[in-house]
Amino acid sequence: MKSELSIKSRIKSWFSSLAILLSRLFVRIMIVVIIGTIISFAIHYIKGYEFGSVMRIIGIIIAVIGLSSQLGGASIRHDHYTAMARMNTFHSKDHEYDRDLKLSSNMSFLIWMGGAGIILYFIGEALI
Protein backbone atom coordinates (compact mmCIF):
# COMPACT_ATOMS: atom_id res chain seq x y z
CA MET A 1 0.00 0.00 0.00
CA LYS A 2 2.79 2.39 0.89
CA SER A 3 4.77 1.72 -2.29
CA GLU A 4 1.61 2.19 -4.35
CA LEU A 5 1.07 5.56 -2.73
CA SER A 6 4.68 6.48 -3.40
CA ILE A 7 4.39 5.58 -7.08
CA LYS A 8 1.21 7.64 -7.41
CA SER A 9 2.86 10.64 -5.77
CA ARG A 10 5.90 10.32 -8.04
CA ILE A 11 3.71 10.14 -11.13
CA LYS A 12 1.70 13.14 -9.96
CA SER A 13 4.91 15.07 -9.27
CA TRP A 14 6.30 14.15 -12.68
CA PHE A 15 3.13 15.30 -14.48
CA SER A 16 3.04 18.57 -12.55
CA SER A 17 6.70 19.23 -13.45
CA LEU A 18 5.92 18.44 -17.09
CA ALA A 19 2.92 20.78 -17.05
CA ILE A 20 5.02 23.62 -15.65
CA LEU A 21 7.75 23.02 -18.24
CA LEU A 22 5.27 22.95 -21.12
CA SER A 23 3.49 26.09 -19.91
CA ARG A 24 6.80 27.97 -19.76
CA LEU A 25 7.69 26.76 -23.23
CA PHE A 26 4.26 27.82 -24.54
CA VAL A 27 4.68 31.30 -23.05
CA ARG A 28 8.13 31.66 -24.66
CA ILE A 29 6.82 30.52 -28.03
CA MET A 30 3.91 32.96 -27.85
CA ILE A 31 6.25 35.84 -26.97
CA VAL A 32 8.36 35.10 -30.06
CA VAL A 33 5.20 34.78 -32.19
CA ILE A 34 3.97 38.16 -30.95
CA ILE A 35 7.35 39.78 -31.64
CA GLY A 36 7.43 38.19 -35.10
CA THR A 37 3.92 39.46 -35.81
CA ILE A 38 4.89 42.99 -34.75
CA ILE A 39 8.00 42.89 -36.97
CA SER A 40 5.90 41.55 -39.86
CA PHE A 41 3.32 44.29 -39.42
CA ALA A 42 6.03 46.97 -39.27
CA ILE A 43 7.57 45.73 -42.53
CA HIS A 44 4.10 45.50 -44.09
CA TYR A 45 3.26 49.04 -42.96
CA ILE A 46 6.58 50.60 -44.00
CA LYS A 47 7.30 48.78 -47.25
CA GLY A 48 3.78 47.80 -48.30
CA TYR A 49 4.50 44.12 -48.87
CA GLU A 50 1.72 41.60 -48.35
CA PHE A 51 1.34 40.87 -44.63
CA GLY A 52 1.04 37.09 -45.00
CA SER A 53 4.14 36.83 -47.17
CA VAL A 54 6.18 38.91 -44.75
CA MET A 55 4.98 36.77 -41.85
CA ARG A 56 5.97 33.58 -43.66
CA ILE A 57 9.46 34.92 -44.32
CA ILE A 58 9.86 36.05 -40.70
CA GLY A 59 8.71 32.58 -39.60
CA ILE A 60 11.32 30.92 -41.81
CA ILE A 61 14.04 33.24 -40.46
CA ILE A 62 13.10 32.46 -36.85
CA ALA A 63 13.08 28.71 -37.55
CA VAL A 64 16.51 28.95 -39.20
CA ILE A 65 17.84 30.79 -36.14
CA GLY A 66 16.65 27.87 -33.99
CA LEU A 67 18.24 25.37 -36.36
CA SER A 68 21.54 27.21 -36.24
CA SER A 69 21.72 26.55 -32.51
CA GLN A 70 21.87 22.83 -33.29
CA LEU A 71 24.69 23.41 -35.74
CA GLY A 72 26.60 25.14 -32.96
CA GLY A 73 25.85 22.21 -30.68
CA ALA A 74 27.33 19.82 -33.21
CA SER A 75 30.57 21.78 -33.13
CA ILE A 76 30.65 21.48 -29.33
CA ARG A 77 30.36 17.70 -29.61
CA HIS A 78 33.19 17.38 -32.11
CA ASP A 79 35.50 20.16 -30.91
CA HIS A 80 39.09 18.94 -30.54
CA TYR A 81 39.97 21.38 -27.77
CA THR A 82 36.95 20.42 -25.69
CA ALA A 83 37.80 16.75 -26.04
CA MET A 84 41.42 17.38 -25.03
CA ALA A 85 40.36 19.44 -22.03
CA ARG A 86 38.12 16.61 -20.87
CA MET A 87 40.91 14.07 -21.21
CA ASN A 88 43.64 16.15 -19.54
CA THR A 89 41.85 17.44 -16.46
CA PHE A 90 40.96 15.74 -13.24
CA HIS A 91 37.53 17.30 -13.28
CA SER A 92 36.22 15.51 -16.34
CA LYS A 93 32.76 15.15 -14.80
CA ASP A 94 32.49 18.95 -14.62
CA HIS A 95 33.29 19.25 -18.32
CA GLU A 96 30.76 16.57 -19.21
CA TYR A 97 28.11 18.35 -17.13
CA ASP A 98 28.88 21.67 -18.85
CA ARG A 99 28.77 20.05 -22.29
CA ASP A 100 25.49 18.27 -21.55
CA LEU A 101 23.99 21.48 -20.19
CA LYS A 102 24.99 23.37 -23.35
CA LEU A 103 23.61 20.67 -25.61
CA SER A 104 20.28 20.47 -23.76
CA SER A 105 19.90 24.25 -23.89
CA ASN A 106 20.57 24.09 -27.65
CA MET A 107 17.74 21.58 -28.04
CA SER A 108 15.43 23.73 -25.93
CA PHE A 109 16.24 26.76 -28.08
CA LEU A 110 15.57 24.73 -31.24
CA ILE A 111 12.14 23.66 -29.98
CA TRP A 112 11.36 27.17 -28.80
CA MET A 113 12.37 29.05 -31.95
CA GLY A 114 11.38 26.28 -34.36
CA GLY A 115 7.90 26.09 -32.88
CA ALA A 116 7.48 29.85 -33.09
CA GLY A 117 8.76 29.92 -36.67
CA ILE A 118 6.39 27.16 -37.75
CA ILE A 119 3.43 28.88 -36.12
CA LEU A 120 4.29 32.19 -37.81
CA TYR A 121 4.70 30.44 -41.16
CA PHE A 122 1.29 28.78 -40.96
CA ILE A 123 -0.41 31.99 -39.79
CA GLY A 124 1.16 33.79 -42.75
CA GLU A 125 0.03 30.99 -45.06
CA ALA A 126 -3.52 31.33 -43.76
CA LEU A 127 -3.49 35.10 -44.38
CA ILE A 128 -2.57 34.81 -48.06
XYZ file of N, CA, C and O in Angstrom:
512
model
N 0.825 -1.194 0.000
C 0.000 0.000 0.000
C 0.868 1.257 0.000
O 0.588 2.196 -0.721
N 1.931 1.220 0.793
C 2.786 2.394 0.889
C 3.557 2.633 -0.409
O 3.709 3.768 -0.840
N 4.044 1.550 -1.035
C 4.770 1.716 -2.291
C 3.836 2.184 -3.404
O 4.237 2.932 -4.290
N 2.591 1.748 -3.365
C 1.610 2.185 -4.354
C 1.334 3.672 -4.203
O 1.230 4.400 -5.188
N 1.269 4.142 -2.992
C 1.072 5.562 -2.729
C 2.290 6.358 -3.190
O 2.156 7.434 -3.763
N 3.459 5.805 -2.987
C 4.680 6.476 -3.400
C 4.759 6.582 -4.918
O 5.170 7.612 -5.449
N 4.371 5.543 -5.615
C 4.389 5.575 -7.080
C 3.391 6.598 -7.598
O 3.690 7.364 -8.517
N 2.211 6.653 -6.990
C 1.211 7.636 -7.410
C 1.697 9.057 -7.167
O 1.490 9.942 -7.997
N 2.362 9.289 -6.055
C 2.856 10.637 -5.770
C 3.997 11.005 -6.714
O 4.115 12.154 -7.123
N 4.834 10.041 -7.071
C 5.901 10.320 -8.039
C 5.338 10.645 -9.412
O 5.818 11.552 -10.092
N 4.334 9.886 -9.832
C 3.714 10.138 -11.131
C 3.042 11.511 -11.138
O 3.172 12.278 -12.095
N 2.345 11.844 -10.059
C 1.696 13.142 -9.959
C 2.735 14.267 -9.974
O 2.552 15.292 -10.631
N 3.843 14.077 -9.292
C 4.915 15.066 -9.265
C 5.528 15.220 -10.661
O 5.826 16.335 -11.092
N 5.718 14.095 -11.352
C 6.297 14.148 -12.681
C 5.380 14.892 -13.646
O 5.829 15.720 -14.435
N 4.071 14.623 -13.585
C 3.130 15.300 -14.475
C 3.024 16.786 -14.149
O 2.885 17.616 -15.047
N 3.087 17.148 -12.886
C 3.042 18.573 -12.549
C 4.304 19.279 -13.033
O 4.238 20.405 -13.522
N 5.462 18.629 -12.924
C 6.696 19.226 -13.448
C 6.626 19.373 -14.961
O 7.063 20.390 -15.518
N 6.076 18.378 -15.636
C 5.923 18.439 -17.085
C 4.963 19.556 -17.488
O 5.217 20.282 -18.454
N 3.884 19.723 -16.744
C 2.916 20.776 -17.051
C 3.550 22.156 -16.885
O 3.322 23.056 -17.706
N 4.349 22.331 -15.859
C 5.021 23.616 -15.648
C 6.012 23.887 -16.773
O 6.075 24.998 -17.310
N 6.774 22.878 -17.160
C 7.750 23.020 -18.237
C 7.072 23.368 -19.555
O 7.509 24.275 -20.277
N 5.989 22.680 -19.877
C 5.270 22.948 -21.122
C 4.608 24.320 -21.126
O 4.562 24.995 -22.159
N 4.105 24.760 -19.970
C 3.487 26.090 -19.914
C 4.532 27.179 -20.105
O 4.277 28.171 -20.786
N 5.733 26.995 -19.539
C 6.802 27.969 -19.756
C 7.227 27.999 -21.219
O 7.456 29.069 -21.785
N 7.325 26.830 -21.829
C 7.687 26.756 -23.234
C 6.626 27.423 -24.103
O 6.943 28.155 -25.044
N 5.358 27.210 -23.790
C 4.260 27.824 -24.537
C 4.315 29.342 -24.434
O 4.116 30.045 -25.435
N 4.591 29.852 -23.241
C 4.676 31.302 -23.053
C 5.832 31.871 -23.878
O 5.689 32.904 -24.544
N 6.985 31.190 -23.878
C 8.129 31.657 -24.660
C 7.817 31.657 -26.152
O 8.159 32.601 -26.866
N 7.170 30.594 -26.612
C 6.816 30.521 -28.032
C 5.854 31.648 -28.391
O 6.007 32.306 -29.422
N 4.877 31.908 -27.553
C 3.908 32.959 -27.846
C 4.554 34.344 -27.835
O 4.174 35.209 -28.630
N 5.538 34.556 -26.968
C 6.248 35.840 -26.966
C 6.979 36.033 -28.290
O 6.926 37.108 -28.889
N 7.650 34.997 -28.782
C 8.365 35.098 -30.062
C 7.368 35.275 -31.206
O 7.629 36.045 -32.135
N 6.223 34.617 -31.145
C 5.204 34.779 -32.190
C 4.679 36.216 -32.193
O 4.513 36.823 -33.264
N 4.454 36.774 -31.030
C 3.969 38.162 -30.950
C 5.021 39.131 -31.494
O 4.695 40.043 -32.261
N 6.278 38.916 -31.124
C 7.350 39.779 -31.635
C 7.470 39.634 -33.152
O 7.627 40.633 -33.870
N 7.377 38.413 -33.656
C 7.430 38.186 -35.097
C 6.268 38.841 -35.824
O 6.432 39.386 -36.920
N 5.099 38.820 -35.207
C 3.924 39.460 -35.807
C 4.104 40.975 -35.845
O 3.763 41.621 -36.843
N 4.652 41.536 -34.784
C 4.887 42.986 -34.752
C 5.910 43.385 -35.810
O 5.728 44.381 -36.519
N 6.986 42.604 -35.936
C 7.998 42.893 -36.966
C 7.381 42.764 -38.357
O 7.625 43.605 -39.239
N 6.560 41.744 -38.561
C 5.905 41.554 -39.859
C 4.981 42.720 -40.184
O 4.945 43.206 -41.317
N 4.230 43.170 -39.187
C 3.321 44.295 -39.420
C 4.100 45.574 -39.719
O 3.691 46.360 -40.575
N 5.224 45.772 -39.014
C 6.032 46.972 -39.265
C 6.582 46.962 -40.688
O 6.548 47.994 -41.377
N 7.064 45.821 -41.151
C 7.568 45.729 -42.528
C 6.433 45.920 -43.527
O 6.586 46.607 -44.539
N 5.279 45.336 -43.227
C 4.104 45.502 -44.093
C 3.693 46.972 -44.152
O 3.391 47.496 -45.235
N 3.696 47.639 -43.030
C 3.264 49.038 -42.963
C 4.264 49.963 -43.650
O 3.869 50.869 -44.373
N 5.563 49.710 -43.445
C 6.583 50.596 -44.004
C 6.795 50.342 -45.493
O 6.821 51.275 -46.300
N 6.968 49.105 -45.866
C 7.304 48.777 -47.254
C 6.092 48.469 -48.129
O 6.192 48.499 -49.342
N 4.980 48.073 -47.533
C 3.784 47.799 -48.304
C 3.701 46.390 -48.867
O 2.865 46.114 -49.723
N 4.571 45.509 -48.421
C 4.500 44.121 -48.867
C 3.271 43.449 -48.262
O 2.712 43.912 -47.273
N 2.877 42.334 -48.858
C 1.722 41.599 -48.355
C 2.032 41.035 -46.967
O 3.086 40.444 -46.732
N 1.115 41.217 -46.037
C 1.335 40.871 -44.634
C 1.598 39.380 -44.445
O 2.498 38.989 -43.699
N 0.854 38.530 -45.137
C 1.038 37.090 -45.005
C 2.391 36.630 -45.516
O 3.039 35.761 -44.913
N 2.834 37.207 -46.623
C 4.142 36.835 -47.172
C 5.272 37.245 -46.248
O 6.234 36.498 -46.047
N 5.159 38.438 -45.690
C 6.183 38.906 -44.754
C 6.212 38.015 -43.513
O 7.284 37.653 -43.026
N 5.041 37.623 -43.039
C 4.980 36.775 -41.846
C 5.581 35.398 -42.133
O 6.258 34.830 -41.264
N 5.358 34.872 -43.311
C 5.971 33.578 -43.657
C 7.490 33.683 -43.693
O 8.188 32.802 -43.197
N 8.013 34.746 -44.250
C 9.464 34.925 -44.321
C 10.050 35.101 -42.926
O 11.092 34.513 -42.603
N 9.395 35.876 -42.089
C 9.861 36.053 -40.701
C 9.819 34.712 -39.979
O 10.729 34.380 -39.206
N 8.795 33.904 -40.208
C 8.714 32.576 -39.597
C 9.857 31.674 -40.028
O 10.441 30.955 -39.222
N 10.200 31.725 -41.309
C 11.325 30.922 -41.812
C 12.629 31.398 -41.173
O 13.465 30.582 -40.762
N 12.812 32.695 -41.065
C 14.036 33.239 -40.459
C 14.151 32.805 -39.008
O 15.229 32.392 -38.548
N 13.066 32.859 -38.258
C 13.098 32.457 -36.849
C 13.392 30.965 -36.717
O 14.165 30.544 -35.853
N 12.799 30.154 -37.595
C 13.076 28.708 -37.552
C 14.533 28.410 -37.899
O 15.153 27.528 -37.298
N 15.107 29.151 -38.835
C 16.511 28.954 -39.197
C 17.424 29.366 -38.046
O 18.462 28.731 -37.808
N 17.056 30.398 -37.319
C 17.835 30.790 -36.136
C 17.845 29.659 -35.120
O 18.881 29.341 -34.527
N 16.704 29.017 -34.911
C 16.652 27.873 -33.995
C 17.476 26.708 -34.493
O 18.161 26.034 -33.716
N 17.454 26.456 -35.792
C 18.238 25.370 -36.361
C 19.730 25.638 -36.249
O 20.517 24.715 -36.043
N 20.120 26.884 -36.340
C 21.541 27.210 -36.241
C 22.097 26.914 -34.849
O 23.294 26.672 -34.701
N 21.242 26.912 -33.842
C 21.719 26.546 -32.505
C 22.139 25.084 -32.464
O 23.086 24.725 -31.758
N 21.473 24.235 -33.224
C 21.869 22.829 -33.288
C 23.186 22.658 -34.033
O 23.979 21.792 -33.701
N 23.414 23.480 -35.033
C 24.685 23.410 -35.738
C 25.828 23.806 -34.817
O 26.910 23.233 -34.873
N 25.596 24.781 -33.953
C 26.600 25.144 -32.963
C 26.803 24.033 -31.951
O 27.916 23.794 -31.478
N 25.743 23.334 -31.602
C 25.853 22.206 -30.675
C 26.654 21.068 -31.255
O 27.377 20.372 -30.544
N 26.545 20.876 -32.565
C 27.331 19.821 -33.209
C 28.813 20.146 -33.140
O 29.645 19.255 -32.992
N 29.152 21.421 -33.220
C 30.567 21.779 -33.129
C 31.085 21.595 -31.705
O 32.263 21.311 -31.515
N 30.233 21.735 -30.710
C 30.650 21.483 -29.328
C 30.953 20.000 -29.145
O 31.923 19.627 -28.493
N 30.146 19.141 -29.743
C 30.357 17.696 -29.608
C 31.662 17.241 -30.242
O 32.307 16.339 -29.744
N 32.046 17.860 -31.348
C 33.189 17.378 -32.108
C 34.408 18.299 -32.000
O 35.341 18.158 -32.775
N 34.397 19.217 -31.066
C 35.499 20.156 -30.909
C 36.716 19.449 -30.324
O 36.645 18.788 -29.286
N 37.853 19.597 -30.977
C 39.088 18.935 -30.545
C 39.561 19.481 -29.200
O 39.983 18.731 -28.324
N 39.472 20.782 -29.011
C 39.965 21.382 -27.774
C 39.116 20.987 -26.568
O 39.628 20.774 -25.475
N 37.825 20.871 -26.779
C 36.955 20.424 -25.690
C 37.255 18.984 -25.320
O 37.319 18.643 -24.139
N 37.481 18.144 -26.316
C 37.805 16.750 -26.041
C 39.136 16.630 -25.311
O 39.281 15.832 -24.374
N 40.119 17.412 -25.700
C 41.421 17.378 -25.031
C 41.322 17.892 -23.604
O 41.968 17.364 -22.698
N 40.520 18.919 -23.386
C 40.357 19.445 -22.032
C 39.691 18.415 -21.135
O 40.039 18.285 -19.960
N 38.768 17.651 -21.673
C 38.123 16.606 -20.868
C 39.098 15.494 -20.529
O 39.038 14.919 -19.449
N 39.983 15.174 -21.443
C 40.914 14.067 -21.210
C 42.053 14.463 -20.278
O 42.585 13.625 -19.556
N 42.453 15.727 -20.265
C 43.637 16.150 -19.537
C 43.362 16.709 -18.149
O 44.302 17.027 -17.437
N 42.131 16.865 -17.774
C 41.853 17.437 -16.460
C 41.320 16.371 -15.524
O 40.808 15.342 -15.936
N 41.470 16.654 -14.256
C 40.963 15.735 -13.239
C 39.465 15.896 -13.043
O 38.806 15.047 -12.485
N 38.954 16.999 -13.475
C 37.532 17.300 -13.277
C 36.749 17.008 -14.549
O 36.032 17.853 -15.068
N 36.883 15.829 -15.075
C 36.215 15.507 -16.335
C 34.701 15.476 -16.182
O 33.977 15.758 -17.125
N 34.218 15.145 -14.997
C 32.760 15.148 -14.795
C 32.194 16.558 -14.923
O 31.094 16.735 -15.417
N 32.947 17.566 -14.484
C 32.488 18.946 -14.618
C 32.371 19.338 -16.079
O 31.416 19.997 -16.479
N 33.341 18.932 -16.895
C 33.291 19.248 -18.319
C 32.133 18.528 -19.001
O 31.476 19.092 -19.868
N 31.876 17.292 -18.614
C 30.755 16.568 -19.207
C 29.433 17.214 -18.825
O 28.533 17.319 -19.643
N 29.339 17.691 -17.569
C 28.112 18.354 -17.134
C 27.919 19.643 -17.915
O 26.821 19.935 -18.375
N 28.987 20.432 -18.095
C 28.876 21.673 -18.854
C 28.474 21.403 -20.299
O 27.645 22.098 -20.857
N 29.082 20.383 -20.903
C 28.765 20.054 -22.287
C 27.312 19.602 -22.406
O 26.595 20.028 -23.298
N 26.871 18.741 -21.496
C 25.490 18.270 -21.553
C 24.503 19.402 -21.317
O 23.441 19.449 -21.938
N 24.854 20.334 -20.441
C 23.987 21.483 -20.193
C 23.881 22.354 -21.438
O 22.795 22.795 -21.811
N 25.009 22.574 -22.119
C 24.992 23.372 -23.347
C 24.175 22.689 -24.437
O 23.404 23.333 -25.147
N 24.334 21.385 -24.563
C 23.605 20.669 -25.611
C 22.111 20.630 -25.323
O 21.301 20.740 -26.241
N 21.714 20.484 -24.067
C 20.282 20.475 -23.763
C 19.678 21.857 -23.949
O 18.531 21.980 -24.372
N 20.433 22.904 -23.658
C 19.901 24.245 -23.888
C 19.795 24.528 -25.384
O 18.893 25.247 -25.813
N 20.688 23.955 -26.200
C 20.567 24.092 -27.650
C 19.285 23.438 -28.157
O 18.599 23.981 -29.015
N 18.964 22.277 -27.630
C 17.745 21.581 -28.045
C 16.502 22.358 -27.604
O 15.533 22.467 -28.348
N 16.545 22.923 -26.414
C 15.427 23.728 -25.934
C 15.222 24.951 -26.826
O 14.089 25.297 -27.170
N 16.321 25.597 -27.207
C 16.235 26.765 -28.080
C 15.694 26.379 -29.453
O 14.916 27.125 -30.048
N 16.091 25.210 -29.955
C 15.573 24.732 -31.240
C 14.067 24.532 -31.169
O 13.331 24.961 -32.062
N 13.578 23.894 -30.124
C 12.141 23.664 -29.983
C 11.399 24.984 -29.842
O 10.344 25.198 -30.440
N 11.973 25.872 -29.063
C 11.363 27.174 -28.801
C 11.256 27.993 -30.091
O 10.173 28.416 -30.488
N 12.370 28.210 -30.769
C 12.367 29.051 -31.954
C 11.747 28.329 -33.158
O 11.064 28.957 -33.970
N 11.977 27.029 -33.259
C 11.383 26.280 -34.357
C 9.868 26.264 -34.268
O 9.170 26.433 -35.272
N 9.350 26.064 -33.069
C 7.897 26.087 -32.884
C 7.302 27.444 -33.223
O 6.270 27.541 -33.896
N 7.963 28.502 -32.781
C 7.475 29.848 -33.085
C 7.546 30.133 -34.581
O 6.622 30.731 -35.154
N 8.625 29.705 -35.227
C 8.759 29.921 -36.671
C 7.699 29.174 -37.462
O 7.136 29.717 -38.421
N 7.414 27.946 -37.061
C 6.389 27.158 -37.755
C 5.007 27.780 -37.566
O 4.220 27.868 -38.513
N 4.729 28.241 -36.372
C 3.426 28.884 -36.118
C 3.288 30.149 -36.965
O 2.243 30.388 -37.590
N 4.347 30.974 -36.996
C 4.295 32.189 -37.815
C 4.124 31.856 -39.299
O 3.381 32.537 -40.017
N 4.819 30.824 -39.756
C 4.704 30.438 -41.162
C 3.265 30.045 -41.503
O 2.717 30.480 -42.520
N 2.646 29.229 -40.658
C 1.292 28.782 -40.963
C 0.264 29.901 -40.795
O -0.736 29.931 -41.528
N 0.485 30.826 -39.885
C -0.412 31.986 -39.791
C -0.280 32.832 -41.057
O -1.283 33.279 -41.621
N 0.954 33.030 -41.511
C 1.164 33.794 -42.748
C 0.561 33.080 -43.950
O 0.008 33.721 -44.852
N 0.650 31.761 -43.979
C 0.035 30.986 -45.060
C -1.485 31.136 -45.048
O -2.126 31.209 -46.112
N -2.066 31.178 -43.868
C -3.520 31.334 -43.764
C -3.976 32.731 -44.173
O -5.119 32.904 -44.630
N -3.109 33.711 -44.046
C -3.490 35.097 -44.385
C -3.375 35.402 -45.866
O -3.872 36.417 -46.322
N -2.726 34.535 -46.624
C -2.571 34.807 -48.060
C -3.851 34.486 -48.806
O -4.584 33.639 -48.598
